[in-house]
Short mmCIF file of C-alpha atoms and ligand atoms in Angstrom, two decimals:
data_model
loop_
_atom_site.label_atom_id
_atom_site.label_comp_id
_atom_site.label_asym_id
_atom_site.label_seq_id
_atom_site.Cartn_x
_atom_site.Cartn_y
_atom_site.Cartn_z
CA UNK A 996 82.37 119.60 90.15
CA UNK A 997 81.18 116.01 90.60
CA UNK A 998 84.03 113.57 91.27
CA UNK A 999 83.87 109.80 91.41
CA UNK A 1000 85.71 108.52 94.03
CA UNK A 1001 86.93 104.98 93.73
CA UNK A 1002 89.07 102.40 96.41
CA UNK A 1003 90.27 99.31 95.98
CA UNK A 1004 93.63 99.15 97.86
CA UNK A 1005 92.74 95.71 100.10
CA UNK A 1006 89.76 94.41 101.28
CA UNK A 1007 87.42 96.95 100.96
CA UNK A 1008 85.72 98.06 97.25
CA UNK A 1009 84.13 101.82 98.12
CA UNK A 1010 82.74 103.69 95.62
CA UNK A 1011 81.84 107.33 96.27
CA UNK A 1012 80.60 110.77 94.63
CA UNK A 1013 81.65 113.88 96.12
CA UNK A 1014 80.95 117.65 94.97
CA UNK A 1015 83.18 120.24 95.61
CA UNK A 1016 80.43 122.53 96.38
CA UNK A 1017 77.62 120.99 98.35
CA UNK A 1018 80.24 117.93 99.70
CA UNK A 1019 79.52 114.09 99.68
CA UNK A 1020 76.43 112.93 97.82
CA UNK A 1021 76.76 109.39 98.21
CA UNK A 1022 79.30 106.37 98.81
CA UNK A 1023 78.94 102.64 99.49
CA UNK A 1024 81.06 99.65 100.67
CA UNK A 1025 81.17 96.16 100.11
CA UNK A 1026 83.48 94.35 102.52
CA UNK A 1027 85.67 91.06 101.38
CA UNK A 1028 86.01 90.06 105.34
CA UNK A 1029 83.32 87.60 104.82
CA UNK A 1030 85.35 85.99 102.30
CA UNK A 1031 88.77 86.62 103.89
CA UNK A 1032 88.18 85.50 107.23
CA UNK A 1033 87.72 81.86 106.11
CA UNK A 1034 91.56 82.04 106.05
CA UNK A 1035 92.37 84.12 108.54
CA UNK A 1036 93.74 87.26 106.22
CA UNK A 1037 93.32 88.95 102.85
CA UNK A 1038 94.37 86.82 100.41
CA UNK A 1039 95.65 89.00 97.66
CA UNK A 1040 94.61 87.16 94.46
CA UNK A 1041 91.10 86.60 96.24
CA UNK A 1042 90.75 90.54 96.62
CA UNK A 1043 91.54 91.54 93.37
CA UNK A 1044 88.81 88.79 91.79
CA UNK A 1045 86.80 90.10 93.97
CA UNK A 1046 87.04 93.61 93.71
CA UNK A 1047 86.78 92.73 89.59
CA UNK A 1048 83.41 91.18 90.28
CA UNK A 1049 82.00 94.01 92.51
CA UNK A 1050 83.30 97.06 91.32
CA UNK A 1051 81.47 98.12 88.07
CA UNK A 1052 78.04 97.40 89.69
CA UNK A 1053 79.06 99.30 92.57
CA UNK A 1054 80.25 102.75 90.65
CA UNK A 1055 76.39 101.83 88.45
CA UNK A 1056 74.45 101.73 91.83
CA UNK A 1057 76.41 104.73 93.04
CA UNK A 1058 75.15 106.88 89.89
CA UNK A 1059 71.94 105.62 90.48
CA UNK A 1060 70.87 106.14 93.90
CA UNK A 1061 72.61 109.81 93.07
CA UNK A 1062 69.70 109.94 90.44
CA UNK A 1063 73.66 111.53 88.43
CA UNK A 1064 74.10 110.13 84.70
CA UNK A 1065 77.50 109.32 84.09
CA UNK A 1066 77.50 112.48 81.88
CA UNK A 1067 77.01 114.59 85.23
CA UNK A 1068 80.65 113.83 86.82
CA UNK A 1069 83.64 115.65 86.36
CA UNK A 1070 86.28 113.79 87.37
CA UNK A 1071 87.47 110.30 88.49
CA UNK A 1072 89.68 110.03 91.68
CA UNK A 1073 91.44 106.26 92.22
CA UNK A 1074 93.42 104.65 94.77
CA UNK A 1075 96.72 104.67 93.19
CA UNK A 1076 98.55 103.25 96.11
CA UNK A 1077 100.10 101.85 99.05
CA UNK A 1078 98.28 98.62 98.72
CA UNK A 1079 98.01 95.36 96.60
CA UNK A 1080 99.30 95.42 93.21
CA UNK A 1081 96.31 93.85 91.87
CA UNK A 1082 93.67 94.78 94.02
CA UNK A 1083 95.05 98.16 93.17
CA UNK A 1084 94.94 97.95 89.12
CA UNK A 1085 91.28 97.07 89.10
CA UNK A 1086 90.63 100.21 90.65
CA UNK A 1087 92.70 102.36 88.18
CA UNK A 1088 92.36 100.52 85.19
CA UNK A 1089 88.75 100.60 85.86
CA UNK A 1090 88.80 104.36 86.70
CA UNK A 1091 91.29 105.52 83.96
CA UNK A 1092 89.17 103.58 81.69
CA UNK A 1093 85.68 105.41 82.43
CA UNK A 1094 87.55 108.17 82.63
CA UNK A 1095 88.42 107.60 78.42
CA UNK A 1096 85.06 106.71 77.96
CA UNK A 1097 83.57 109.60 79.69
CA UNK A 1098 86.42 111.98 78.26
CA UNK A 1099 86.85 113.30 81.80
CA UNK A 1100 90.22 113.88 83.80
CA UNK A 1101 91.17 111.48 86.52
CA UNK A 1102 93.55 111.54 89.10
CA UNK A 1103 95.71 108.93 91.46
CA UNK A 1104 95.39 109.44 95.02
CA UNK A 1105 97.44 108.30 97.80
CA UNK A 1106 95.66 106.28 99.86
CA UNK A 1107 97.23 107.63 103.22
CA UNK A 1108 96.46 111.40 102.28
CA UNK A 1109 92.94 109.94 101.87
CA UNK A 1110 92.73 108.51 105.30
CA UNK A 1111 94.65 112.33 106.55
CA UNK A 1112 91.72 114.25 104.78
CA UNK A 1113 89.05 112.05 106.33
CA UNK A 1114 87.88 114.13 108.74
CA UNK A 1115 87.49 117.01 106.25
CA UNK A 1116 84.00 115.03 105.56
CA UNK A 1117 82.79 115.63 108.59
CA UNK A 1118 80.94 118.94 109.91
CA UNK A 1119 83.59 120.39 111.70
CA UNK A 1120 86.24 120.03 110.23
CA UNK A 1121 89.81 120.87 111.31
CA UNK A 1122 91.89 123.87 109.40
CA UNK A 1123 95.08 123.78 108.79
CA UNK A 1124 97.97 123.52 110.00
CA UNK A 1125 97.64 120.22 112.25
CA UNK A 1126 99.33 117.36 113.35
CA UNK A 1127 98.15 113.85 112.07
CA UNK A 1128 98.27 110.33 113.47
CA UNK A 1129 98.02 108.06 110.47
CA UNK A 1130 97.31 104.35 112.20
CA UNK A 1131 96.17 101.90 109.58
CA UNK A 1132 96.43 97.96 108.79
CA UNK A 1133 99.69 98.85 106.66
CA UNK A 1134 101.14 102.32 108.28
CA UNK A 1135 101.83 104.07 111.22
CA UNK A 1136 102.53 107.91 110.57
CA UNK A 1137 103.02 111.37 112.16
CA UNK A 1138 102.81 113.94 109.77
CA UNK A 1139 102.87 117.72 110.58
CA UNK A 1140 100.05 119.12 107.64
CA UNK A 1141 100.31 122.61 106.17
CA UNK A 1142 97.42 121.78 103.83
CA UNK A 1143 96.57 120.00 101.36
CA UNK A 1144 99.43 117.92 100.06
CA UNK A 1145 102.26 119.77 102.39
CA UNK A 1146 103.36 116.75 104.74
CA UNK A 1147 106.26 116.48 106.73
CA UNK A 1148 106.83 113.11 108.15
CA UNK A 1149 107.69 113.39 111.78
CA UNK A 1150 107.84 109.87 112.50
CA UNK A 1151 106.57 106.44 111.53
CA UNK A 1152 106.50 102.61 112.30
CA UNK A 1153 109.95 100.96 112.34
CA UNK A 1154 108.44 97.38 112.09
CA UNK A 1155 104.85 96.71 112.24
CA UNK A 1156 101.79 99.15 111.93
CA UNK A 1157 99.76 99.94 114.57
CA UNK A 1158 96.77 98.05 112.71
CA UNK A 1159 99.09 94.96 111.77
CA UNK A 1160 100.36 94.72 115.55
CA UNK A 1161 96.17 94.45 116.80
CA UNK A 1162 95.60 91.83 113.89
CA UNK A 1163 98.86 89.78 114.77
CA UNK A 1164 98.35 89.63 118.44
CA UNK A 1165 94.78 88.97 117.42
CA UNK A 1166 95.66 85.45 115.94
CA UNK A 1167 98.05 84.64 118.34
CA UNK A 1168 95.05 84.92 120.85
CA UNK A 1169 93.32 83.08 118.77
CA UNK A 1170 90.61 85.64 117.36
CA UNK A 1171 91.18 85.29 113.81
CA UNK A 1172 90.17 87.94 111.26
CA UNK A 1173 89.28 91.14 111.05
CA UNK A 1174 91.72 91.15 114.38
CA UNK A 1175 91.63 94.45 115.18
CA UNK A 1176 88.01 95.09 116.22
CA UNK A 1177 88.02 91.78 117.36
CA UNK A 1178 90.58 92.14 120.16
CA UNK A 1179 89.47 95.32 121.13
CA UNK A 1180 85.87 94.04 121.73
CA UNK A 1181 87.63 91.55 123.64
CA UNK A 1182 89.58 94.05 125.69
CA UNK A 1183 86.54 95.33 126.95
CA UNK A 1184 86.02 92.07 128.88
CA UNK A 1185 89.61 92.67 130.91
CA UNK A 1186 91.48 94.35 133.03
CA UNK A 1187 94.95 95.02 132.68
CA UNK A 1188 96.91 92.84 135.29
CA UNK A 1189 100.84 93.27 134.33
CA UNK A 1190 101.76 96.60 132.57
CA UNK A 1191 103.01 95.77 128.99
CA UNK A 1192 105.82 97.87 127.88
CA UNK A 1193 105.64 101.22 126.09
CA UNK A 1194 107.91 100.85 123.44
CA UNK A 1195 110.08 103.71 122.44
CA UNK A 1196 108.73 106.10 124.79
CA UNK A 1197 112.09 106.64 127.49
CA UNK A 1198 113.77 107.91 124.59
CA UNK A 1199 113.33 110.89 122.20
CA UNK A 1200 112.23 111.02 118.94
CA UNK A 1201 108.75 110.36 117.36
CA UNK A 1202 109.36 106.48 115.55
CA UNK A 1203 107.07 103.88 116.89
CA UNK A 1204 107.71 100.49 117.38
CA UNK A 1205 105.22 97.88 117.72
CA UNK A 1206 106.91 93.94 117.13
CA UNK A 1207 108.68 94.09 120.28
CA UNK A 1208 105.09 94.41 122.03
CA UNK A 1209 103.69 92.03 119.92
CA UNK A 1210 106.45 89.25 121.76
CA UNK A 1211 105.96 90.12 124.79
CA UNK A 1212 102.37 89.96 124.34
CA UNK A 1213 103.20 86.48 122.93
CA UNK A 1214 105.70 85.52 125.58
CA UNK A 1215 102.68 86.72 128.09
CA UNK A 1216 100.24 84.55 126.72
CA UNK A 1217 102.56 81.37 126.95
CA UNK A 1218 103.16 81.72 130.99
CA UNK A 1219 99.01 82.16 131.54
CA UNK A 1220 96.64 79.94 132.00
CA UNK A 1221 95.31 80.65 128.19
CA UNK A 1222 91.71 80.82 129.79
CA UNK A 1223 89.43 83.41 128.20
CA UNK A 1224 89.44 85.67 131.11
CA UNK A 1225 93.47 85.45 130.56
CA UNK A 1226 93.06 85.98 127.18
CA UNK A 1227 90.71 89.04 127.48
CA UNK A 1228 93.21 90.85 130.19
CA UNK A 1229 95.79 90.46 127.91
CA UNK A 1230 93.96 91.79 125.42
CA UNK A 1231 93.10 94.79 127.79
CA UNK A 1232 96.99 95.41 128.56
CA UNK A 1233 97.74 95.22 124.91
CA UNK A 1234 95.22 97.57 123.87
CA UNK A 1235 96.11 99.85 127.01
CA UNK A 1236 99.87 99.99 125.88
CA UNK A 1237 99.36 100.45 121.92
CA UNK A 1238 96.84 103.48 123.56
CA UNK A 1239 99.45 105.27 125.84
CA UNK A 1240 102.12 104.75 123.38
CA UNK A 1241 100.29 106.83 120.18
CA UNK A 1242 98.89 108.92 123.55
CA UNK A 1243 102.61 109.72 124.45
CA UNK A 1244 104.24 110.17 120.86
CA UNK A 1245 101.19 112.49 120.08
CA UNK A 1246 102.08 114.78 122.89
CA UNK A 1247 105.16 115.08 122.14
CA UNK A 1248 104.33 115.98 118.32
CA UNK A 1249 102.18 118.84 119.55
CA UNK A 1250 104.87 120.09 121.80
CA UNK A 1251 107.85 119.88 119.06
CA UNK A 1252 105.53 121.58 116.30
CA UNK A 1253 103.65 124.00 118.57
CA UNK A 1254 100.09 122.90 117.29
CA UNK A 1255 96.76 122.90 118.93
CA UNK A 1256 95.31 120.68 116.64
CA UNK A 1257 95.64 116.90 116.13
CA UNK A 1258 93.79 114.71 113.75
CA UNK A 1259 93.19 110.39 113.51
CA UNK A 1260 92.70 108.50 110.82
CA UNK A 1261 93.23 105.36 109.77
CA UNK A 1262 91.23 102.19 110.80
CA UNK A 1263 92.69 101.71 113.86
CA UNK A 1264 91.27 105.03 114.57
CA UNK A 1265 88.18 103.40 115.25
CA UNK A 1266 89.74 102.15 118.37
CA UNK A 1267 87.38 103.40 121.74
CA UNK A 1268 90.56 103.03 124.02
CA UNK A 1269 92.71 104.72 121.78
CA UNK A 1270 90.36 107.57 120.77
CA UNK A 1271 89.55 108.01 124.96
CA UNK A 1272 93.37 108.20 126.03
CA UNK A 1273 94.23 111.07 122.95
CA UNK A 1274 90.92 113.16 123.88
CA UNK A 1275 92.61 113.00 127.87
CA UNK A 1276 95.64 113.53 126.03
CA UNK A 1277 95.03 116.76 123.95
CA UNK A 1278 92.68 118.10 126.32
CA UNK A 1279 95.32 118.38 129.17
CA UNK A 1280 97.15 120.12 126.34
CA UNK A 1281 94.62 122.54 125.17
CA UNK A 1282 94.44 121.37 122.14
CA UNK A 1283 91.86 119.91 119.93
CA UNK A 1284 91.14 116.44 118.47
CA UNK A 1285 89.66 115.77 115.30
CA UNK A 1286 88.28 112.28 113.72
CA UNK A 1287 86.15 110.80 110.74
CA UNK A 1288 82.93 108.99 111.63
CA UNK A 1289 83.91 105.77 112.07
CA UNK A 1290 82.57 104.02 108.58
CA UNK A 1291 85.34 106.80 107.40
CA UNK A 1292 87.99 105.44 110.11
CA UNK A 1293 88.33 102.35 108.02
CA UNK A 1294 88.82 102.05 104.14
CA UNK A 1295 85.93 103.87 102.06
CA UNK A 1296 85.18 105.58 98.68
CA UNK A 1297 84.15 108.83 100.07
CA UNK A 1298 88.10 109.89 101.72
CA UNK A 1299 88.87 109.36 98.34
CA UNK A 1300 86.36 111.03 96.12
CA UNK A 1301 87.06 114.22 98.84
CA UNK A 1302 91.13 114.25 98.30
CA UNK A 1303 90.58 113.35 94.23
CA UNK A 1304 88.13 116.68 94.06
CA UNK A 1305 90.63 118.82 96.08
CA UNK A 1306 93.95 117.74 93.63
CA UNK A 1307 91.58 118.17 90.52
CA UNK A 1308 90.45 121.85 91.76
CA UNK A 1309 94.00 122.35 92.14
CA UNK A 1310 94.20 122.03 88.12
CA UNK A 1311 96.25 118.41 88.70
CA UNK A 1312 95.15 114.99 86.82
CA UNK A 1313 96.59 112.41 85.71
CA UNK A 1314 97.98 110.94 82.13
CA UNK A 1315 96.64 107.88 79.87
CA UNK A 1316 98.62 105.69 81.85
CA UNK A 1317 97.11 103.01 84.50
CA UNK A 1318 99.16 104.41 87.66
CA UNK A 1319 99.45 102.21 90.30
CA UNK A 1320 102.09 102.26 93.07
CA UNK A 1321 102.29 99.59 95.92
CA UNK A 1322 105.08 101.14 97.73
CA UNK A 1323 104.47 104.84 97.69
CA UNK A 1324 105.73 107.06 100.95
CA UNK A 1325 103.51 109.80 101.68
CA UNK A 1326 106.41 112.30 101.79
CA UNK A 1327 106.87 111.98 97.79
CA UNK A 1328 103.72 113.90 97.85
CA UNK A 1329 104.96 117.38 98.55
O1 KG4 B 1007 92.61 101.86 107.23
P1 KG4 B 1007 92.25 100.44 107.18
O2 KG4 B 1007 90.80 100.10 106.98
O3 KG4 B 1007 93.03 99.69 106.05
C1 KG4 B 1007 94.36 99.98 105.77
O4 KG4 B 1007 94.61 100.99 105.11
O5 KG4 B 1007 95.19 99.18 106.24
O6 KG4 B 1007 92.78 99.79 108.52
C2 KG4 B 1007 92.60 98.45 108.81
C3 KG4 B 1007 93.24 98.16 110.15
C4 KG4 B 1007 93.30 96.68 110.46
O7 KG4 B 1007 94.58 96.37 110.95
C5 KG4 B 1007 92.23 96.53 111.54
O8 KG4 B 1007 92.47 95.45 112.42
C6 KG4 B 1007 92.34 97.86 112.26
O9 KG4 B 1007 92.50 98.79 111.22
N1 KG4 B 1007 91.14 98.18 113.05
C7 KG4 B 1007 91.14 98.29 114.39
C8 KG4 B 1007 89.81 98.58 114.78
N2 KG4 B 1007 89.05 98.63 113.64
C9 KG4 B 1007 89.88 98.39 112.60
N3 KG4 B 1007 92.14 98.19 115.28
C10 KG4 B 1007 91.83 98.35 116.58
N4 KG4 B 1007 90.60 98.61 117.03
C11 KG4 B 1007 89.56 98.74 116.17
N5 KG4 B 1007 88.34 99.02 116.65
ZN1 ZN B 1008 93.33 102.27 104.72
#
């Protein structure tokens, strides 16, 4: 079965075509950071014109380089939600559309269980049951998996993501957007001199917390010197503490559910520092660590042409209507 795989929840439009036999054919990207970063964050009504203008020739260029007709796919998987309202409904209405036209089923994802089955893409990929560490722009999960669409939250962001804590502290520095890579190629120019806080940590419980370090990054930055080499230590002791913090909270979700086997997704994901401290992390634990390549870390087509194929197979799809959900917890899933 061919499915097309179609995202549009922010900044990203990915288009992708995935077969449930011989796995991902194809999938490209066009990034809106170009655009965004002129003022300093996604604009929402920006995105959605944007995704308007770029989608259709994407999904056409898709087919092509496939050498598929449209007549070869099977299915349509879309980005349903958590994301922008309207960068969202060009995404469905354009998928439950060619879905009409092409008189084929299609089927709302969640965009979070995308990111989750990410690594499933690559070549070894982890079974089931795991643990998963869900860090994006908008979310900051810790979901025990029994398979595919079996999630049990085990704990999650209180205020900001993990993702919106990099990009905030990112401004404040004075880095601007995308933040997250930004302050992380920055980090790499520090050293940590003061130790940031590690919030949550010295007490139970698997919630994360990230505004409070976000202040006293803030309140850091205000008492230094604001050179760059201040800047970039900062940086370094941010990144370090966000790092240890999912490091620590991780451990303690292997220990509590007994598994061996813990999987990141999620741009933030993408994070060297963060990806170095869990691989210490599980290895001291015997356990094993699983990730997507990193174009799959952040937003893409192909996460969601893979978990659209898997719900299809499993005989779900969706009605006539144009399904799209901003606010949609992952645990409504189950
Ligand atoms: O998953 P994603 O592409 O979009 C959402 O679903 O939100 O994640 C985007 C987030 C942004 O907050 C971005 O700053 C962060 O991932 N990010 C990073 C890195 N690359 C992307 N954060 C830290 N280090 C990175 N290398
Ligand atoms: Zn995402």
């Amino acid at each position: 079965m061919y499915v097309l795989g179609i995202e549009t929840s922010c900044d990203e439009t990915g288009v992708a075509i995935y077969h449930s036999e011989h796995g991902l054919c194809h999938h490209l990207l066009y990034s809106q950071v170009d655009m965004h970063s002129e003022y300093g964050g996604v604009v929402p009504e920006l995105a959605s014109r944007d995704h308007i203008r770029k989608l259709v020739p994407l999904i056409k260029q898709c087919l092509q380089e496939s050498q598929l007709a449209s007549s070869a796919i099977n299915g349509i998987a879309y980005t349903a939600g958590p994301g922008l309202m309207g960068a969202l409904l060009v995404g469905a209405a354009t998928a439950r559309s060619l879905a009409w036209a092409w008189q084929v089923p299609a089927i709302a994802v969640h965009h979070m269980e995308g990111h989750l089955l990410a690594p499933m893409l690559e070549e070894n990929p982890p079974e089931f049951p795991f643990v998963a560490l869900l860090i994006s722009g908008g979310h900051t999960l810790l979901v025990q998996v029994e398979g595919i669409g079996r999630y049990q939250l085990l704990g999650e962001s209180l205020d900001d993501a993990a993702g919106e804590a990099f990009d905030k502290t990112a401004k404040m520095l004075g880095l601007g957007y995308p933040g997250g890579p930004r302050l992380s190629a920055l980090a790499e120019q520090g050293t940590p001199q003061i130790k940031f806080p590690r919030p949550m940590t010295d007490r139970p419980g698997l919630d994360f917390s990230f505004s409070g370090l976000k202040t006293f990054t803030m309140n850091t930055f205000n008492a230094s010197g604001k050179t760059e080499q201040d800047k970039a230590d900062i940086a370094a002791a941010f990144q370090q503490a966000v790092a240890e913090t999912l490091s620590i909270k991780c451990k303690r979700a292997l220990q509590q559910t007994g598994l061996k086997r813990l999987v990141i997704a999620g741009g933030v994901s993408a994070n060297k520092q963060i990806r170095a401290s869990l691989t210490q992390m599980v290895a001291k634990e015997n356990a094993q660590l699983y990730f997507p390549r990193l174009e799959f870390c952040t937003d893409n087509g192909a996460m969601i042409a893979y978990a659209g194929c898997q719900r299809l197979m499993a005989g779900q799809q969706q009605g006539l209507e144009i399904y799209a959900r901003p606010r949609w917890p992952i645990s409504e899933l189950n």
